[in-house]
């Protein structure tokens, strides 16, 4: 998550204890990420989902989904997640 919203782990930890991210862009990325995680968790284990976010993805020009989300390209990552879920 820290990579996706371009914040350090300490900030993410604080968000979980407080009310969450304050910026609109950060909130959008968190929501997008959670929707993608939920989709993938319906088909696979948490460890596989974590690996999916960090691994190279051919549907994303061999970039990893976390980096693509960090660039604000959530629709592309959701499409890749749907394709993965349909194959599972």
CSV table of C-alpha atoms in Angstrom, one decimal:
chain,number,residue,atom,x,y,z
A,1,UNK,CA,0.0,0.0,0.0
A,2,UNK,CA,2.8,2.4,0.8
A,3,UNK,CA,4.2,2.1,-2.7
A,4,UNK,CA,0.8,2.7,-4.3
A,5,UNK,CA,0.0,5.9,-2.4
A,6,UNK,CA,3.6,7.1,-2.3
A,7,UNK,CA,3.8,7.2,1.5
A,8,UNK,CA,6.1,5.5,4.0
A,9,UNK,CA,4.9,2.6,6.1
A,10,UNK,CA,4.7,4.8,9.2
A,11,UNK,CA,2.1,7.0,7.5
A,12,UNK,CA,0.1,3.9,6.5
A,13,UNK,CA,0.2,2.6,10.0
A,14,UNK,CA,-1.0,6.0,11.3
A,15,UNK,CA,-3.9,5.9,8.8
A,16,UNK,CA,-5.1,2.5,10.2
A,17,UNK,CA,-5.1,4.0,13.7
A,18,UNK,CA,-6.7,7.3,12.7
A,19,UNK,CA,-9.4,8.1,10.1
A,20,UNK,CA,-7.3,7.3,7.0
A,21,UNK,CA,-5.7,9.3,4.2
A,22,UNK,CA,-6.6,13.0,4.0
A,23,UNK,CA,-6.0,13.8,0.4
A,24,UNK,CA,-8.6,13.0,-2.3
A,25,UNK,CA,-6.0,11.3,-4.6
A,26,UNK,CA,-4.7,9.1,-1.7
A,27,UNK,CA,-8.3,8.2,-0.8
A,28,UNK,CA,-9.1,7.2,-4.3
A,29,UNK,CA,-6.0,5.0,-4.6
A,30,UNK,CA,-6.8,3.3,-1.3
A,31,UNK,CA,-10.4,2.6,-2.4
A,32,UNK,CA,-9.2,1.4,-5.9
A,33,UNK,CA,-6.6,-0.9,-4.3
A,34,UNK,CA,-9.1,-2.3,-1.8
A,35,UNK,CA,-11.6,-3.1,-4.6
A,36,UNK,CA,-8.9,-4.9,-6.5
A,37,UNK,CA,-7.8,-6.8,-3.4
A,38,UNK,CA,-11.4,-7.9,-2.7
A,39,UNK,CA,-11.8,-9.2,-6.3
A,40,UNK,CA,-8.5,-11.2,-6.1
A,41,UNK,CA,-9.2,-12.5,-2.7
A,42,UNK,CA,-12.4,-14.1,-3.9
A,43,UNK,CA,-10.3,-16.3,-6.2
A,44,UNK,CA,-7.0,-16.7,-4.3
A,45,UNK,CA,-5.1,-16.6,-1.0
A,46,UNK,CA,-3.7,-13.4,0.6
A,47,UNK,CA,-0.1,-14.5,-0.1
A,48,UNK,CA,-0.9,-15.0,-3.8
A,49,UNK,CA,-2.7,-11.7,-4.0
A,50,UNK,CA,0.3,-9.9,-2.4
A,51,UNK,CA,2.6,-11.6,-5.0
A,52,UNK,CA,0.3,-10.6,-7.8
A,53,UNK,CA,0.6,-6.9,-6.8
A,54,UNK,CA,4.4,-7.1,-6.7
A,55,UNK,CA,5.1,-9.4,-9.7
A,56,UNK,CA,5.5,-8.4,-13.4
A,57,UNK,CA,2.3,-8.5,-15.3
A,58,UNK,CA,2.2,-9.0,-19.1
A,59,UNK,CA,-1.1,-7.1,-19.3
A,60,UNK,CA,0.6,-4.1,-17.8
A,61,UNK,CA,3.6,-4.1,-20.1
A,62,UNK,CA,5.5,-6.2,-17.5
A,63,UNK,CA,5.1,-3.5,-14.8
A,64,UNK,CA,3.9,-4.7,-11.5
A,65,UNK,CA,0.4,-3.7,-10.5
A,66,UNK,CA,1.5,-1.7,-7.4
A,67,UNK,CA,3.6,0.6,-9.6
A,68,UNK,CA,0.8,1.1,-12.1
A,69,UNK,CA,-1.6,2.0,-9.4
A,70,UNK,CA,0.9,4.5,-8.0
A,71,UNK,CA,0.9,6.1,-11.4
A,72,UNK,CA,-2.9,6.5,-11.1
A,73,UNK,CA,-3.8,3.9,-13.7
A,74,UNK,CA,-6.4,2.0,-11.6
A,75,UNK,CA,-8.6,1.0,-14.6
A,76,UNK,CA,-5.7,-0.9,-16.2
A,77,UNK,CA,-4.9,-2.7,-13.0
A,78,UNK,CA,-8.6,-3.6,-12.5
A,79,UNK,CA,-8.7,-5.0,-16.0
A,80,UNK,CA,-5.6,-7.1,-15.3
A,81,UNK,CA,-7.1,-8.3,-12.0
A,82,UNK,CA,-10.3,-9.3,-13.7
A,83,UNK,CA,-8.4,-11.2,-16.4
A,84,UNK,CA,-6.4,-13.0,-13.7
A,85,UNK,CA,-9.5,-13.8,-11.6
A,86,UNK,CA,-11.2,-15.2,-14.7
A,87,UNK,CA,-8.3,-17.5,-15.3
A,88,UNK,CA,-8.2,-18.7,-11.7
